[in-house]
CSV table of C-alpha atoms in Angstrom, one decimal:
chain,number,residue,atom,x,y,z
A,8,UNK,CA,134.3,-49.8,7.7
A,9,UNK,CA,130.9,-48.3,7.0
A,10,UNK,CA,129.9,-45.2,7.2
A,11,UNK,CA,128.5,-44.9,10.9
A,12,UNK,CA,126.4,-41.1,10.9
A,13,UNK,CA,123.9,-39.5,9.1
A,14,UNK,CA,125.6,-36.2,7.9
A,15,UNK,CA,123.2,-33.0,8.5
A,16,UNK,CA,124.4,-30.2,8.8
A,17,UNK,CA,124.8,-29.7,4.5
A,18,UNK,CA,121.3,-29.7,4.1
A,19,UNK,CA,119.9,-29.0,0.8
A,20,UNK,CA,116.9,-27.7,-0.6
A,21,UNK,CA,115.3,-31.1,-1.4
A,22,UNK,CA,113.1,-33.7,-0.1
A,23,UNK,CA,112.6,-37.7,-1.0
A,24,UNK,CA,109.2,-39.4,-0.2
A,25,UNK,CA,110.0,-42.9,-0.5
A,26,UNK,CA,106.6,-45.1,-1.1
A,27,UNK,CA,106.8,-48.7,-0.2
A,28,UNK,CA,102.8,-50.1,-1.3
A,29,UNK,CA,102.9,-52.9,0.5
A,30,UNK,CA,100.4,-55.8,0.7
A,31,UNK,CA,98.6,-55.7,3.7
A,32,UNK,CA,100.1,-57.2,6.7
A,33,UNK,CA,102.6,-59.2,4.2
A,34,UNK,CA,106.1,-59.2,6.2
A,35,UNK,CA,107.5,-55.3,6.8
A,36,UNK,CA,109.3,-52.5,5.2
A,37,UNK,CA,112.6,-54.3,3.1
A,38,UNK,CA,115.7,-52.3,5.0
A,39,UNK,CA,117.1,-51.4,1.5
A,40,UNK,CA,115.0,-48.4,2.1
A,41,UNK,CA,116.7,-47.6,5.4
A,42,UNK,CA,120.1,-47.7,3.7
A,43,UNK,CA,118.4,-45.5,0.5
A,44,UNK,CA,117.5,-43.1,3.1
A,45,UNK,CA,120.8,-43.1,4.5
A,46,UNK,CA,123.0,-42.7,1.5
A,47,UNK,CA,120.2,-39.6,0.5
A,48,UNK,CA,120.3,-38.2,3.9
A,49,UNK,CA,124.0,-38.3,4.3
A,50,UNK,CA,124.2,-36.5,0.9
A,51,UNK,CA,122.4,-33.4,2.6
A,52,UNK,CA,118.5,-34.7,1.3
A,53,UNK,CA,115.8,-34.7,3.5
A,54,UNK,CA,113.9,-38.3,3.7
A,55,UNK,CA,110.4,-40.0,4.8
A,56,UNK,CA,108.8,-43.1,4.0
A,57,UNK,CA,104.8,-43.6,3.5
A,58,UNK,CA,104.7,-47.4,3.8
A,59,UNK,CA,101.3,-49.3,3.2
A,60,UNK,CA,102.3,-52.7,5.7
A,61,UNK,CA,100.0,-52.0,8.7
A,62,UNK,CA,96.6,-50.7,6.8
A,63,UNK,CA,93.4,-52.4,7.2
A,64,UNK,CA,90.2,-51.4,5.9
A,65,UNK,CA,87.5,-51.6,8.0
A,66,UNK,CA,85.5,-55.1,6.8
A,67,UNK,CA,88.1,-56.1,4.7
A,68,UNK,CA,90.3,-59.7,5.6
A,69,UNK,CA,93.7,-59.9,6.0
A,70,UNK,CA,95.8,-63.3,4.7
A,71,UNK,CA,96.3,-64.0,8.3
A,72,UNK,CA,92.0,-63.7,9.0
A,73,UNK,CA,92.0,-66.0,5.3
A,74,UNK,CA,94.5,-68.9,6.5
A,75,UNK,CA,92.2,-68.6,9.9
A,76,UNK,CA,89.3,-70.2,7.7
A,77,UNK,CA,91.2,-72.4,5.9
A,78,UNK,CA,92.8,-73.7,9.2
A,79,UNK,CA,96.0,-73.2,8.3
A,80,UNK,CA,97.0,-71.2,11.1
A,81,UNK,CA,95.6,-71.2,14.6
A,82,UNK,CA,93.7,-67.8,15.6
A,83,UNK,CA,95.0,-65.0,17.6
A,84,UNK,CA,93.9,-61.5,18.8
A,85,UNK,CA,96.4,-59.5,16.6
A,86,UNK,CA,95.7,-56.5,18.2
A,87,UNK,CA,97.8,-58.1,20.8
A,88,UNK,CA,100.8,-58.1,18.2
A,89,UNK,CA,100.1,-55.0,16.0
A,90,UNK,CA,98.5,-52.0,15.9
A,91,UNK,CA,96.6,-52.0,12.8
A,92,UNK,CA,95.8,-48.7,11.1
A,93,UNK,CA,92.3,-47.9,9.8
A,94,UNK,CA,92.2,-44.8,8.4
A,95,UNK,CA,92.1,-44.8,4.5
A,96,UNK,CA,96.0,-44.7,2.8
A,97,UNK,CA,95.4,-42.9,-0.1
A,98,UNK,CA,94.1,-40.1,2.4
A,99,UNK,CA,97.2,-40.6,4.5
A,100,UNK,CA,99.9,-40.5,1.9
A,101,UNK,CA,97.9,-37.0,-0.2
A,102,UNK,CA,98.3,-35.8,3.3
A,103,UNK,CA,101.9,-36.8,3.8
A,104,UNK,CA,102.3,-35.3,0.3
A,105,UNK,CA,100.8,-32.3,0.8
A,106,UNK,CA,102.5,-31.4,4.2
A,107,UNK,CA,105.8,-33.0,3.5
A,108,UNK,CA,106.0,-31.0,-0.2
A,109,UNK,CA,108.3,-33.9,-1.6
A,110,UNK,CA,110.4,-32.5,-4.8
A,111,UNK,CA,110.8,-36.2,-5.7
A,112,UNK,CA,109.1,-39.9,-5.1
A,113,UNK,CA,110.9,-42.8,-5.1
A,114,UNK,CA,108.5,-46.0,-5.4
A,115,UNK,CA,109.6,-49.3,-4.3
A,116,UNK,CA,107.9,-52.3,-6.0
A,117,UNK,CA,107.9,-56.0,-6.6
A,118,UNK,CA,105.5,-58.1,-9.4
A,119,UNK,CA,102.6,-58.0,-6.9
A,120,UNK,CA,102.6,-54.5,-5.9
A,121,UNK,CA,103.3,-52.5,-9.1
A,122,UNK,CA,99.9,-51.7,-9.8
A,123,UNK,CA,99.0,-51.0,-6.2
A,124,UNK,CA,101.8,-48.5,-6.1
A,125,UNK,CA,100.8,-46.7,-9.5
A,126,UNK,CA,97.2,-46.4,-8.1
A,127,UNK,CA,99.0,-43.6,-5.3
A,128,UNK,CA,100.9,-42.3,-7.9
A,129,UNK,CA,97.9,-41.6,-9.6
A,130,UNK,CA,96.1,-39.8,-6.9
A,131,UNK,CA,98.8,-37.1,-7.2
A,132,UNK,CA,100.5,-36.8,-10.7
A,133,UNK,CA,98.6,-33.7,-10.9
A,134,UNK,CA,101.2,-32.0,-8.8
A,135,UNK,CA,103.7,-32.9,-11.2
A,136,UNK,CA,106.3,-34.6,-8.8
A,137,UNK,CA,108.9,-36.5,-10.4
A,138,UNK,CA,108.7,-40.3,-9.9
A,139,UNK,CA,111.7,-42.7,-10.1
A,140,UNK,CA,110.5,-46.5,-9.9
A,141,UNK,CA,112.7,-49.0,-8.4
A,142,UNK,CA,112.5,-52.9,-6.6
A,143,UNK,CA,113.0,-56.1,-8.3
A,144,UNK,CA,109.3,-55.8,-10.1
A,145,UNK,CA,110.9,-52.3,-12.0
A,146,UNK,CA,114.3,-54.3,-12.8
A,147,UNK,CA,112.6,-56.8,-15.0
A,148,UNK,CA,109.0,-54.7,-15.7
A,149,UNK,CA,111.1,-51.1,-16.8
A,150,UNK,CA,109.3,-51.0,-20.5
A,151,UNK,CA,105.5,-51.5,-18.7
A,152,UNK,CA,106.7,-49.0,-16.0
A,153,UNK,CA,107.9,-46.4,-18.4
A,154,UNK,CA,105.1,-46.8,-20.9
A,155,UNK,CA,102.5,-45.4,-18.0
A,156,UNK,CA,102.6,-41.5,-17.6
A,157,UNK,CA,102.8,-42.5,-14.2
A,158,UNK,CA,106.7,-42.7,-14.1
A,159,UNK,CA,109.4,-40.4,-15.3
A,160,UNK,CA,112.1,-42.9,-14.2
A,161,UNK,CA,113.4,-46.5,-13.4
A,162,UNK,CA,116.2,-47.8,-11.6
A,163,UNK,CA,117.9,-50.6,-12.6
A,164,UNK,CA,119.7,-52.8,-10.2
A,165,UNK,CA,121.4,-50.9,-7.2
A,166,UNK,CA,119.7,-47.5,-6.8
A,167,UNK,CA,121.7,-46.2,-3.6
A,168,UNK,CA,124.0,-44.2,-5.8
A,169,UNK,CA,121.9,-43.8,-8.7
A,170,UNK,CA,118.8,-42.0,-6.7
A,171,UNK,CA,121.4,-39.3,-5.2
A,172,UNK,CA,123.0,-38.7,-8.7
A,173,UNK,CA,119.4,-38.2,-9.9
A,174,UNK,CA,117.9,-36.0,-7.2
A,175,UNK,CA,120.9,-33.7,-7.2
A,176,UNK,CA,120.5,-33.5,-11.2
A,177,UNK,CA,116.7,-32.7,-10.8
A,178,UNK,CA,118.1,-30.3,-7.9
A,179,UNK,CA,120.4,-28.7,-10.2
A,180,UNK,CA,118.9,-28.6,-13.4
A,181,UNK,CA,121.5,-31.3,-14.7
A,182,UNK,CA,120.3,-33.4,-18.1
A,183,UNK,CA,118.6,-36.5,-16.3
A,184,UNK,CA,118.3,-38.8,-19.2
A,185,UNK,CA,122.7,-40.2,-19.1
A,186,UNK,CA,122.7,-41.5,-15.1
A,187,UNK,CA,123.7,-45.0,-14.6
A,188,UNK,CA,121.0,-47.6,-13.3
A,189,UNK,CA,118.2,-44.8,-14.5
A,190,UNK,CA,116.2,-45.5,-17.8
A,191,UNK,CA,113.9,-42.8,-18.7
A,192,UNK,CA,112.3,-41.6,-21.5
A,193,UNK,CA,112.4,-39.0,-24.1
A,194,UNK,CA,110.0,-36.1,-25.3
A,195,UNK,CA,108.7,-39.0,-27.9
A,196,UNK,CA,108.3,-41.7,-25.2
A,197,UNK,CA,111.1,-44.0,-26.4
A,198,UNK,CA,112.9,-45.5,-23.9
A,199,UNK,CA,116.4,-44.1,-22.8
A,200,UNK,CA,118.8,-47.1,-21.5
A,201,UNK,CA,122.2,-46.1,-19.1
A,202,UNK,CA,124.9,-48.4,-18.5
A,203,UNK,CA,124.7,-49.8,-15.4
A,204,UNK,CA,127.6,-49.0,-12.7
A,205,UNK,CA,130.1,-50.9,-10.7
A,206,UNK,CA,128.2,-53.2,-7.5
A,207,UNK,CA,128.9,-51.1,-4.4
A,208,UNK,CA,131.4,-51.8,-2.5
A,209,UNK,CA,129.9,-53.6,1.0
A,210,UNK,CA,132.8,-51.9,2.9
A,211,UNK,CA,131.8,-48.5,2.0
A,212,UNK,CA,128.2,-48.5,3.0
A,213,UNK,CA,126.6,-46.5,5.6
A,214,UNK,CA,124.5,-47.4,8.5
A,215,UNK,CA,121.4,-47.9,7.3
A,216,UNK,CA,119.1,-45.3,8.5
A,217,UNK,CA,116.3,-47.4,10.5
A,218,UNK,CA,114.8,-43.8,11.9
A,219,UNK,CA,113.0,-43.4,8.8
């Protein structure tokens, strides 16, 4: 049986930002963030997610408006569907930053969206928040990832036990550089490798935490 609540009342004295830089209007938020979320949250962390899915500049096409040229798909009013956001999201998320005060970021990428995601990264590495990088595109693009001053760390594979063992070593001052699933790097840049843990066990996971 999963775990069916979000535990609360052992707060600690730390707060996630997960960042999912989506492409515009390509599908929605993966729920592997929801059940992130939920094993942080049930581990006493606070959580929010700044997700880039439903941003559109003014002027600018979406696909959809694209495979309207081309004929490919038959027009609609998608206002009728979605509320589309057009306020700028590099404002929104320095604002989410700076009200939130996250003492960690945890990035979500693919192939497509790495380089979209460093660009927010980049608009606040001056506060010196730690940044763990995770998604498929980290799993198989770690050395690229690392080799930015962008990122501190990288997940590898599952990161639902792996982000909590790394935010409560940041929370406690524990040596970072020896968690499973994390590869970091050291004072000299070279690239520090973990093991990589067990697969979770399905049974044991927790309802994943949609309210995010």
């Amino acid at each position: 049986m999963g775990i069916s609540t979000i535990n609360s009342t052992l707060m600690k004295n730390f707060k996630i930002l997960l960042l999912y830089p989506n492409e515009r209007l390509q599908g929605v938020a993966p729920a592997n963030l929801a059940l992130l979320s939920a094993f942080l949250k049930n581990d006493g962390f606070e959580v929010k997610l700044f997700e880039t899915t439903a941003y559109l500049s003014p002027g600018q096409d979406s696909n959809d408006k694209l495979r309207e040229k081309l004929g490919q798909v038959k027009k609609s009013n998608f206002d009728d569907y979605v509320q589309l956001r057009d306020s700028d999201p590099y404002d929104d998320f320095i604002k989410m930053i700076d009200e939130f005060k996250p003492n960690l970021i945890g990035l979500s990428v693919i192939d497509g969206t790495m380089k979209y995601g460093l660009s927010f990264i980049e608009k606040i590495r001056h506060k010196n928040i730690p940044v763990v990088v995770g998604g498929v595109g980290t799993t198989f693009n770690y050395q690229k990832l690392l080799s930015s001053h962008l990122i501190d760390y990288a997940c590898i594979g599952e990161g639902e036990l792996a982000i909590v063992e790394l935010a409560n070593a940041i929370l406690y001052g524990k040596d970072t550089t020896n968690i499973q699933n994390i590869f970091t790097k050291d004072i000299n840049g070279n690239i520090i490798k973990n093991s990589l843990r067990a697969p979770i066990d399905l049974n044991t996971l927790p309802i994943p935490d949609f309210d995010i």
